[in-house]
Amino acid sequence: MAKLIMVEALNLALKQEMQKDKTVVCFGEDVGKNGGVFRVTDQLQKLYGEDRCFDTPLAESAIAGTAIGMAINGLKPVAEIQFEGFSYLTMNQMFAHGARIRNRSRGRFTCPMTLRFPFSGGIRALEHHGESPEAFFAHVPGLKVVIPSTPYEAKGLLISAIRDPDPVIFMEPKRVYRAIREEVPEEEYAIPIGKARIVQEGTDVTLIAWGAMVRECLEANAMFQQKNISAEIIDLRTISPWDYETVLQSVQKTGRCVVVHEAQKTCGFGAEISATIMEKALYSLKAPVIRVTAPDIQVPLLKLESFYIPDEHKIVAGVEQAMAG
Amino acid sequence: MLEEMFQILDHEGNLNESLRPSVISDATLKDFYEKMLFHRMADNKILLLQRQGRAGTYASIKGQEASQVGPMHALRKQDWLVPSFRELSAMLMRGVPLKSVYLYWMGNEWGSHVPADVRVLPVSIPVGSQILHAVGLSRAAQILKKDEISVVYFGDGGTSEGDFHEGCNYAGVFKTPTIFICQNNQWAISVPRKMQTASKTIAQKADAYGFFGIQVDGNDVIAMYQATKDAVERAKSGKGPTLIEAVTFRLADHTTADDAKRYRDEKETAFWTARDPMIRMEKYLAKKNLWDEKYRQALEERFSAEIEKAVEEAENTVSKTDDMFDYLYETMPAHLTEQKKLWQS
């Protein structure tokens, strides 16, 4: 089986879905001839032509808004936004319309589109190129928010996103784009949206993460083992709608929980997870839910970035806090 | 501005026969008149309903009937209409049932659930944002090689929004089969047209996007028809988009929550009242012995009955709380199922 990095796995998913379904099209800035600045759409224009893989003018609201119109009229658009910092420009279109057209028309018009973009940091990038806006999108009813953590996950989840009848925000952790190489099946497979993955079973503490933080948790695991802590690590995969059943079952078993996310603490998705656990599994908890997150500041430029992002040490400290309480 | 705009029927009811489209017979003009009258009455009904607490806030089309009836007559069955929120006339022309229009303004989402063969998107409240949807619809038609055109409406205020620029720009680049109709009714609530842009006309903005723009007397239903017909031919033959600036006037307040007397001059309103699209039609038809007061009264009686029937049907439609939950996604996620149960208990 071929070993692929995430970029290649995403490219394979797109290639195969575009082969299978002629209504799947992809577009965005530099997506066509250049194959995307991260090469996720590499070769697709050559394979499928300019009608199905194309460059757009530099206009994010247009990328999202025209995708909505295309989705209403028979296409399955996979629209790329070049970096997460520019996803803010799509928010009016996605929040005011993409998320709502089905409900607004009581199902007469629907929006089967995917809006995908690289997100999150740890690569010493420019401003707006290392942030984590998943909570904004998760707060909007009518959208789905999906975040893969590995190449294998990325292919299966992107296939599901493309096939989903509703608008999916697909956020790709760029730190992992090239960092993990693993076996990715050539044949098609779809990983369900809304279902979390138990990466590693354990008994002492439930660790919940997504995107690049899943790997950080796995690397921190060596330190847990040294301290004789058996951690159950969950990759949430979908932020909205999230798999609270799997999380609650785990917390009922372990009694302790640590959520790890790169986004800022306040109103980060960890707050939602924590509140839900409190509402539905309070009496299983032996300690408060701990959130290991970034502080409530803007993502710093590269000189200070490593102080901002949760790393193995911060994760271990969080787990120790959960074990102590 | 007013001297240069494209016109076939002036406000005195004089029709320039040399510009008259061959398909627009006097019978067609009578039909246009009847439609505009029906739309004016249907529109006025909602104002009354709102005052009685039977409908919510409403944006009247009064005075803008010609800029909607004319263009819609030029479209084919498969073409799309993308409205803003002041297009009752255009929506009725395209087959949206009057009952549905009333349902919407009474605050029931089912009003936007148009029949399967009616290609009209729901009312769009965020100004100008629908322009991108129209461009997307026609881009999809282009990619799928379907002969479909989309027409999008917006006002003079809408041309100041970024989405107008992005939409026109994108449409120009890809030569999408899109017709942009700006109902320049001179006012965006209380902000006059000259404060929206320093451009001499809105039509000329098309030049910047690389496509054809034309300023038309928006109260001249024949000129609006012809300009749109030309735009349809242009789009059909792959020559790309058209921007039509319909010069008209918002005879009513912005919405039922507004009072135009606070910021508008009575003289301006009087000037435009004389240019009402219906008055000039009555004058023309009267000259041809095709109109008189009795005829109008008979129409009003017939239309009144139709309107009352639509109001009754709309008011007899029950709103179910289930509906608030059932249409968020194709398949309801677990958390929503739980919440629906909780909220309904």
XYZ file of C-alpha atoms in Angstrom:
670
model
C 0.000 0.000 0.000
C 1.272 3.458 -0.797
C 2.455 5.666 2.043
C 1.132 9.162 1.639
C 1.413 12.498 3.386
C -1.814 14.384 4.097
C -1.527 16.620 1.051
C -1.282 13.548 -1.165
C -4.168 11.837 0.611
C -6.384 14.884 0.088
C -5.321 15.072 -3.539
C -6.184 11.392 -3.975
C -9.612 11.882 -2.412
C -10.347 14.776 -4.766
C -9.021 12.911 -7.774
C -11.156 9.871 -7.081
C -14.320 11.772 -6.220
C -13.969 13.904 -9.349
C -13.498 10.742 -11.388
C -16.552 9.105 -9.866
C -18.902 12.081 -9.834
C -18.838 14.555 -12.707
C -20.635 17.183 -10.661
C -17.693 17.538 -8.262
C -15.667 20.638 -9.118
C -12.884 22.415 -7.241
C -11.683 25.978 -7.378
C -10.025 28.806 -5.510
C -6.980 31.035 -5.725
C -4.063 29.232 -7.379
C -6.039 25.981 -7.322
C -6.012 25.371 -11.070
C -2.764 25.709 -12.957
C -0.597 25.826 -9.853
C -2.376 22.951 -8.111
C -2.828 24.960 -4.915
C -0.109 26.626 -2.861
C 0.085 23.425 -0.807
C -0.392 21.232 -3.892
C -3.629 19.714 -2.642
C -5.226 20.157 -6.091
C -2.099 19.237 -8.001
C -2.709 17.839 -11.531
C -6.485 18.011 -11.211
C -6.842 20.675 -13.865
C -4.740 18.610 -16.268
C -6.871 15.548 -15.550
C -10.311 17.094 -15.562
C -10.011 20.346 -17.442
C -10.582 24.000 -16.680
C -14.318 23.633 -16.227
C -13.862 21.317 -13.261
C -10.721 22.623 -11.612
C -10.125 26.329 -11.951
C -8.578 29.479 -10.607
C -10.812 32.227 -9.328
C -10.191 35.941 -8.912
C -8.783 36.932 -5.536
C -12.145 37.238 -3.776
C -13.079 34.994 -0.854
C -16.663 36.145 -0.488
C -17.112 35.306 -4.170
C -15.472 31.912 -3.750
C -17.950 31.016 -1.015
C -20.985 32.817 -2.499
C -20.629 31.384 -5.987
C -20.062 27.946 -4.429
C -23.468 28.312 -2.776
C -25.095 29.159 -6.100
C -23.321 26.282 -7.824
C -24.366 23.844 -5.114
C -27.988 24.939 -5.479
C -27.813 24.323 -9.230
C -26.489 20.788 -9.496
C -22.777 20.882 -8.726
C -20.861 19.620 -5.699
C -18.337 22.439 -5.313
C -15.174 21.969 -3.280
C -14.085 25.549 -2.711
C -10.635 26.290 -1.356
C -9.723 29.248 0.804
C -5.962 29.641 0.766
C -5.454 30.208 4.502
C -7.638 30.226 7.597
C -7.080 33.935 8.163
C -9.040 34.583 4.979
C -11.904 32.319 5.958
C -13.282 35.293 7.862
C -14.210 36.820 4.496
C -16.424 33.808 3.770
C -18.350 34.074 6.973
C -21.111 36.352 5.777
C -21.859 34.050 2.862
C -21.558 30.836 4.888
C -23.363 32.043 8.025
C -26.057 34.122 6.350
C -26.736 31.815 3.433
C -24.796 28.556 3.074
C -25.906 27.364 6.483
C -29.475 28.512 6.015
C -30.690 27.923 2.485
C -32.113 24.477 3.288
C -34.041 25.625 6.326
C -34.987 28.990 4.835
C -36.672 27.206 1.930
C -37.869 24.208 3.983
C -35.759 21.915 1.867
C -36.624 23.302 -1.564
C -33.010 24.441 -2.088
C -29.945 22.806 -0.557
C -26.218 23.448 -0.461
C -24.012 20.344 -0.836
C -20.710 22.204 -0.833
C -17.375 21.785 0.894
C -15.336 24.792 1.963
C -11.806 23.644 2.714
C -8.777 25.513 4.020
C -5.513 24.938 5.862
C -5.587 26.041 9.498
C -3.698 26.035 12.785
C -0.070 26.834 13.509
C 3.277 25.534 14.559
C 4.922 26.278 11.217
C 6.280 29.756 11.991
C 4.096 31.374 9.368
C 2.887 34.914 8.737
C 0.036 36.501 10.632
C -3.351 35.001 9.718
C -1.594 31.817 8.638
C -1.597 29.960 11.957
C -4.958 30.290 13.643
C -7.846 28.074 14.691
C -11.334 29.427 13.893
C -13.293 26.164 14.259
C -15.458 27.488 17.115
C -16.871 30.302 14.962
C -18.103 27.868 12.342
C -19.281 25.304 14.920
C -21.584 27.887 16.459
C -23.634 28.183 13.269
C -26.582 25.788 12.915
C -26.691 24.277 9.466
C -22.939 23.941 8.957
C -20.753 20.917 9.653
C -17.145 21.280 10.760
C -14.678 18.469 10.104
C -10.974 18.296 11.039
C -8.734 15.383 9.999
C -5.642 14.491 12.025
C -3.711 12.118 9.733
C -3.401 11.280 6.030
C -5.642 8.215 6.338
C -8.263 10.251 8.180
C -7.988 13.089 5.697
C -8.880 11.008 2.656
C -11.826 9.281 4.314
C -13.207 12.442 5.853
C -12.840 14.568 2.719
C -14.698 11.926 0.728
C -17.517 12.083 3.282
C -17.485 15.867 3.213
C -17.748 15.965 -0.574
C -20.605 13.472 -0.533
C -22.443 15.211 2.307
C -25.710 16.876 1.251
C -25.019 19.816 3.560
C -22.289 22.485 3.687
C -19.122 21.179 5.306
C -16.258 23.354 6.561
C -13.188 21.160 6.165
C -10.201 22.421 8.103
C -6.811 20.878 7.362
C -4.051 21.138 9.996
C -1.226 22.469 7.867
C 1.403 21.404 10.401
C 0.456 17.831 9.536
C 0.296 18.397 5.764
C 3.722 16.865 5.236
C 4.739 15.705 8.696
C 3.081 12.295 8.817
C 3.488 9.663 6.128
C 1.380 6.558 6.498
C -0.437 3.888 4.531
C -3.485 5.222 2.710
C -5.632 2.737 0.743
C -5.925 3.333 -2.975
C -9.561 2.259 -2.985
C -12.301 4.625 -1.872
C -13.486 4.676 1.716
C -15.547 7.151 3.647
C -15.089 7.951 7.317
C -18.433 9.046 8.776
C -18.925 12.652 9.765
C -20.070 13.019 13.370
C -18.211 9.998 14.719
C -15.123 10.343 16.942
C -12.204 7.912 16.855
C -10.663 6.275 19.898
C -7.021 6.403 18.924
C -5.811 4.642 22.027
C -7.770 2.982 24.822
C -6.960 3.757 28.445
C -8.429 3.789 31.899
C -7.193 6.775 33.883
C -7.968 9.877 31.874
C -9.813 10.814 28.669
C -7.794 13.043 26.364
C -9.767 14.789 23.620
C -8.103 16.527 20.699
C -8.394 17.192 16.954
C -6.152 18.187 14.082
C -2.471 18.627 14.875
C -3.030 18.216 18.610
C -3.859 14.510 18.232
C -0.252 13.786 17.367
C 0.946 15.972 20.240
C -1.194 13.906 22.622
C 0.247 10.668 21.228
C 3.762 12.011 21.698
C 2.940 13.086 25.234
C 1.767 9.524 25.850
C 5.354 8.364 26.399
C 5.509 10.714 29.389
C 2.131 9.490 30.687
C 3.373 5.931 30.566
C 6.449 6.908 32.558
C 4.112 8.247 35.225
C 1.917 5.125 35.002
C -1.017 7.037 33.639
C -3.182 5.122 31.185
C -4.690 7.678 28.826
C -7.638 7.118 26.507
C -6.978 9.374 23.526
C -9.932 10.477 21.393
C -9.651 12.196 18.019
C -12.916 14.126 17.806
C -12.746 14.327 13.963
C -15.986 16.291 13.691
C -16.505 19.480 15.713
C -20.039 19.936 14.514
C -22.057 17.777 14.993
C -19.749 16.294 17.597
C -19.813 12.751 18.948
C -20.653 13.388 22.581
C -21.795 9.774 23.065
C -18.264 8.455 22.583
C -16.811 11.169 24.796
C -19.329 10.597 27.593
C -18.828 6.829 27.528
C -15.110 7.396 27.887
C -15.444 9.901 30.724
C -17.854 7.602 32.531
C -15.099 4.996 32.398
C -12.086 7.138 33.336
C -13.626 9.868 35.497
C -11.114 12.435 34.257
C -10.922 14.551 31.123
C -8.473 16.859 29.391
C -9.371 18.731 26.218
C -6.511 20.006 24.080
C -6.977 22.637 21.389
C -4.844 25.276 19.724
C -7.627 27.829 19.663
C -7.873 30.419 22.421
C -9.417 29.352 25.724
C -12.483 31.543 25.947
C -15.344 30.211 23.858
C -13.034 27.651 22.335
C -14.697 24.357 21.541
C -13.277 22.888 24.753
C -15.816 25.008 26.611
C -18.671 23.243 24.846
C -17.180 19.816 25.561
C -16.611 20.711 29.191
C -20.153 22.035 29.687
C -21.673 18.943 28.093
C -19.619 16.592 30.253
C -20.685 18.554 33.316
C -24.345 18.364 32.286
C -24.404 14.687 31.427
C -21.608 13.003 33.415
C -20.935 15.211 36.426
C -21.137 12.337 38.909
C -18.604 10.297 36.942
C -16.002 13.038 37.265
C -13.276 12.737 39.894
C -11.810 16.102 38.870
C -12.847 19.138 36.843
C -12.476 18.940 33.081
C -9.122 20.497 32.230
C -8.663 22.537 29.081
C -5.162 22.803 27.635
C -5.431 25.643 25.148
C -3.765 28.770 23.910
C -4.270 31.891 26.024
C -6.785 34.557 24.993
C -4.347 36.477 22.834
C -3.790 36.865 19.144
C -1.534 34.263 17.610
C 1.980 35.693 17.923
C 4.446 35.943 15.065
C 7.062 33.246 14.835
C 9.417 34.496 17.528
C 6.930 33.771 20.316
C 4.804 31.114 18.632
C 6.185 28.166 20.582
C 5.083 29.811 23.857
C 1.543 30.060 22.525
C 0.817 26.619 21.151
C -0.019 23.760 23.541
C 2.875 21.283 23.403
C 3.670 17.922 25.026
C 4.748 19.580 28.286
C 1.581 21.617 28.611
C -0.463 18.520 27.804
C 1.356 16.482 30.463
C 0.829 19.291 32.982
C -2.873 19.276 32.131
C -3.104 15.523 32.589
C -1.284 15.731 35.912
C -3.742 18.383 37.022
C -6.633 16.117 36.081
C -5.056 13.203 37.934
C -4.450 15.273 41.071
C -7.927 16.788 41.510
C -29.042 61.098 -16.858
C -32.715 60.977 -17.684
C -32.143 62.230 -21.242
C -29.641 59.511 -22.093
C -31.439 56.514 -20.742
C -33.020 53.979 -23.075
C -36.743 54.587 -23.425
C -39.553 53.446 -25.713
C -42.674 54.603 -23.822
C -42.422 58.051 -22.259
C -44.322 59.229 -19.206
C -47.001 60.889 -21.334
C -47.820 57.555 -22.906
C -46.137 58.225 -26.274
C -44.719 55.033 -27.722
C -41.706 55.261 -30.034
C -42.901 52.852 -32.733
C -39.486 52.684 -34.387
C -38.083 51.116 -31.238
C -41.089 48.973 -30.474
C -40.188 45.251 -30.295
C -42.203 43.339 -32.894
C -43.421 40.807 -30.338
C -44.933 43.508 -28.128
C -48.430 43.909 -29.496
C -51.132 46.047 -27.918
C -52.570 42.837 -26.484
C -49.258 42.214 -24.770
C -49.265 45.771 -23.442
C -52.742 45.254 -21.989
C -51.425 42.114 -20.343
C -48.463 44.038 -18.910
C -50.843 46.650 -17.564
C -53.104 44.072 -15.936
C -50.128 42.375 -14.328
C -48.732 45.645 -12.988
C -52.115 46.573 -11.577
C -52.502 43.182 -9.920
C -49.011 43.445 -8.440
C -49.624 46.947 -7.179
C -52.794 45.797 -5.445
C -51.193 42.622 -4.081
C -48.330 44.754 -2.757
C -50.640 47.311 -1.180
C -52.542 44.509 0.548
C -49.449 43.572 2.533
C -49.076 47.145 3.758
C -52.646 46.946 5.034
C -52.051 43.544 6.614
C -48.972 44.847 8.400
C -50.890 47.776 9.849
C -53.458 45.280 11.103
C -50.810 43.081 12.721
C -51.456 40.283 10.231
C -48.066 40.533 8.498
C -44.564 41.537 9.569
C -42.310 44.323 8.291
C -42.729 44.700 4.521
C -40.787 46.417 1.725
C -43.205 47.756 -0.888
C -42.564 47.617 -4.635
C -44.849 50.556 -5.380
C -43.649 52.389 -8.475
C -41.231 49.647 -9.519
C -43.648 47.319 -11.293
C -42.348 48.003 -14.808
C -38.744 47.252 -13.892
C -39.917 43.807 -12.808
C -42.716 42.863 -15.229
C -40.775 43.874 -18.346
C -37.613 41.852 -17.685
C -39.416 38.748 -16.443
C -41.402 38.611 -19.675
C -38.109 38.154 -21.539
C -37.050 35.031 -19.654
C -37.557 31.403 -20.505
C -38.968 28.679 -18.249
C -35.525 27.398 -17.279
C -34.092 30.735 -16.204
C -33.496 31.708 -12.583
C -34.678 34.684 -10.594
C -32.575 35.746 -7.604
C -34.410 38.453 -5.700
C -33.373 40.822 -2.962
C -36.417 41.785 -0.858
C -38.320 44.208 -3.085
C -39.338 41.934 -5.965
C -42.911 40.820 -5.325
C -43.800 41.591 -8.926
C -40.866 39.676 -10.434
C -41.554 36.698 -8.178
C -45.209 36.516 -9.183
C -44.193 36.801 -12.847
C -41.948 33.770 -12.416
C -44.653 31.559 -10.971
C -44.349 32.021 -7.222
C -47.910 31.617 -5.937
C -49.341 34.762 -4.305
C -50.180 32.654 -1.270
C -46.462 31.848 -0.918
C -45.484 35.508 -1.111
C -47.993 36.276 1.631
C -46.798 33.355 3.743
C -43.262 34.741 3.658
C -44.183 38.252 4.701
C -46.463 36.849 7.381
C -43.359 35.173 8.767
C -43.752 31.574 7.607
C -40.725 29.935 5.942
C -42.985 27.752 3.821
C -43.491 30.847 1.694
C -40.009 30.289 0.281
C -40.709 26.656 -0.541
C -41.677 27.358 -4.133
C -42.970 24.653 -6.499
C -40.365 22.290 -7.991
C -40.494 23.918 -11.418
C -40.259 27.485 -10.105
C -36.666 28.692 -10.173
C -36.836 31.552 -7.729
C -34.493 31.752 -4.767
C -35.823 32.975 -1.419
C -35.849 36.639 -0.449
C -32.350 37.768 0.530
C -32.081 40.248 3.353
C -28.301 40.931 3.541
C -28.003 43.598 0.859
C -26.183 42.567 -2.293
C -25.146 39.148 -0.974
C -27.495 37.327 -3.367
C -25.535 38.637 -6.347
C -22.902 35.950 -5.781
C -25.558 33.216 -5.687
C -26.892 34.283 -9.073
C -23.385 34.210 -10.507
C -22.887 30.744 -9.008
C -26.162 29.461 -10.455
C -25.155 30.612 -13.917
C -21.600 29.367 -13.501
C -23.012 25.923 -12.740
C -25.175 26.143 -15.857
C -22.071 27.044 -17.822
C -20.055 24.126 -16.444
C -22.882 21.623 -16.887
C -23.606 23.005 -20.364
C -27.217 23.780 -19.541
C -28.904 26.696 -21.324
C -29.987 28.663 -18.253
C -29.647 32.309 -17.416
C -29.904 33.889 -13.984
C -31.277 37.307 -13.285
C -30.400 38.991 -10.003
C -32.047 42.094 -8.577
C -30.507 44.621 -6.199
C -30.901 48.341 -5.543
C -28.679 51.378 -5.897
C -27.610 50.793 -2.305
C -26.666 47.237 -3.192
C -24.067 48.447 -5.684
C -21.995 49.782 -2.793
C -21.607 46.356 -1.197
C -18.434 44.362 -1.802
C -20.421 41.387 -3.050
C -21.690 43.490 -5.981
C -18.119 44.156 -7.016
C -16.986 40.582 -6.460
C -20.012 39.193 -8.282
C -19.742 41.440 -11.337
C -16.001 40.977 -11.470
C -16.253 37.193 -11.349
C -19.076 37.152 -13.909
C -16.999 39.281 -16.255
C -13.962 37.020 -15.974
C -15.945 33.853 -16.692
C -18.526 35.506 -19.004
C -21.288 33.856 -17.033
C -24.864 33.988 -18.375
C -25.947 36.431 -15.678
C -28.157 39.482 -15.970
C -27.645 42.073 -13.226
C -30.651 44.335 -12.779
C -30.161 47.315 -10.521
C -33.423 48.890 -9.497
C -32.063 52.359 -8.964
C -35.058 53.697 -7.063
C -32.978 56.684 -5.897
C -33.044 55.795 -2.185
C -31.437 53.309 0.171
C -33.715 53.921 3.125
C -32.803 57.575 3.725
C -29.509 57.691 1.841
C -29.916 59.191 -1.647
C -28.400 57.709 -4.782
C -25.689 60.400 -5.047
C -24.244 59.222 -1.745
C -23.865 55.606 -2.922
C -21.367 56.324 -5.672
C -19.577 59.193 -7.387
C -20.104 57.349 -10.648
C -22.272 59.302 -13.078
C -24.383 56.223 -13.723
C -24.557 52.747 -12.247
C -24.742 51.237 -15.734
C -21.238 52.421 -16.600
C -19.760 50.292 -13.820
C -20.165 47.389 -16.240
C -17.322 48.872 -18.292
C -14.980 48.330 -15.378
C -15.944 44.642 -15.297
C -15.553 44.176 -19.035
C -19.168 43.726 -19.996
C -22.160 45.585 -21.395
C -24.145 47.987 -19.260
C -27.223 50.008 -20.117
C -29.237 52.611 -18.319
C -32.953 52.207 -18.945
C -36.062 54.122 -17.960
C -37.141 51.661 -15.259
C -40.737 52.870 -15.427
C -40.975 51.974 -19.107
C -42.035 48.347 -19.184
C -41.314 48.014 -22.907
C -37.761 49.335 -22.686
C -37.113 47.138 -19.670
C -38.392 44.151 -21.657
C -36.216 44.992 -24.672
C -33.057 45.598 -22.668
C -33.529 42.269 -20.925
C -34.314 40.473 -24.183
C -31.023 41.776 -25.584
C -29.279 40.615 -22.406
C -30.808 37.157 -22.770
C -29.513 36.912 -26.359
C -26.112 38.080 -25.214
C -25.948 35.499 -22.439
C -27.335 32.687 -24.606
C -24.724 33.232 -27.285
C -21.844 33.116 -24.830
C -21.209 36.854 -24.881
C -21.506 37.069 -21.117
C -23.244 39.242 -18.541
C -25.219 42.474 -18.781
C -25.833 45.167 -16.188
C -29.183 46.916 -16.553
C -29.693 50.032 -14.490
C -33.437 50.600 -14.164
C -33.991 54.254 -13.311
C -37.106 54.276 -11.193
C -38.381 55.575 -7.873
C -39.466 54.090 -4.595
C -42.915 55.637 -4.222
C -43.430 54.101 -0.777
C -41.391 54.158 2.430
C -38.383 51.841 2.609
C -40.439 49.422 4.682
C -43.427 49.632 6.956
C -40.969 50.579 9.699
C -39.821 53.706 7.885
C -41.199 57.220 7.334
C -39.819 58.732 4.133
C -41.315 62.143 4.913
C -38.446 62.582 7.398
C -35.853 62.768 4.647
C -37.571 63.174 1.262
C -38.847 66.227 -0.551
C -42.532 66.307 -1.573
C -41.490 67.880 -4.902
C -39.296 64.901 -5.766
C -42.084 62.445 -5.002
C -44.518 64.491 -7.118
C -42.052 64.479 -10.029
C -41.817 60.726 -9.917
C -45.493 60.108 -9.261
C -46.132 61.664 -12.673
C -43.706 59.090 -14.081
C -45.523 56.141 -12.541
C -45.253 53.123 -14.859
C -48.987 52.481 -14.681
C -50.096 56.021 -15.517
C -48.190 56.056 -18.792
C -49.660 52.685 -19.722
C -53.171 53.933 -19.029
C -52.489 56.969 -21.207
C -51.157 54.868 -24.084
C -53.932 52.283 -23.882
C -56.572 54.988 -23.601
C -55.269 56.571 -26.820
C -55.809 53.178 -28.453
C -59.294 52.857 -26.908
C -58.091 49.892 -24.920
C -58.532 51.451 -21.489
C -61.141 53.296 -19.544
C -62.230 53.645 -15.912
C -64.784 50.861 -16.180
C -62.138 48.471 -17.414
C -59.884 49.367 -14.529
C -62.669 48.992 -11.993
C -63.570 45.563 -13.358
C -59.948 44.521 -13.036
C -59.755 45.835 -9.492
C -62.824 43.851 -8.487
C -61.476 40.641 -9.987
C -58.019 41.142 -8.522
C -59.400 42.017 -5.104
C -61.162 38.674 -4.924
C -58.010 36.811 -5.951
C -55.983 38.659 -3.369
C -58.453 37.966 -0.575
C -58.403 34.287 -1.469
C -54.599 34.188 -1.282
C -54.609 35.994 2.066
C -57.159 33.530 3.436
C -55.130 30.517 2.265
C -51.975 31.954 3.781
C -53.623 32.768 7.098
C -55.093 29.275 7.303
C -51.628 27.749 7.075
C -50.483 26.518 10.489
C -46.864 26.955 11.634
C -45.464 23.795 13.248
C -42.609 23.897 15.749
C -41.302 20.644 14.206
C -40.379 22.669 11.150
C -37.877 24.740 13.128
C -35.750 21.612 13.665
C -36.457 19.355 10.727
C -34.763 21.299 7.937
C -31.361 22.207 9.358
C -29.721 19.164 7.771
C -30.788 16.343 5.501
C -30.360 13.919 8.426
C -31.040 15.300 11.890
C -27.985 14.952 14.155
C -28.385 13.453 17.633
C -28.075 16.694 19.572
C -30.870 18.288 17.588
C -33.147 15.300 18.091
C -32.613 15.684 21.828
C -33.163 19.417 21.768
C -36.294 19.122 19.664
C -37.776 16.706 22.221
C -36.805 18.996 25.072
C -38.094 22.186 23.488
C -41.379 20.639 22.546
C -42.063 19.113 25.945
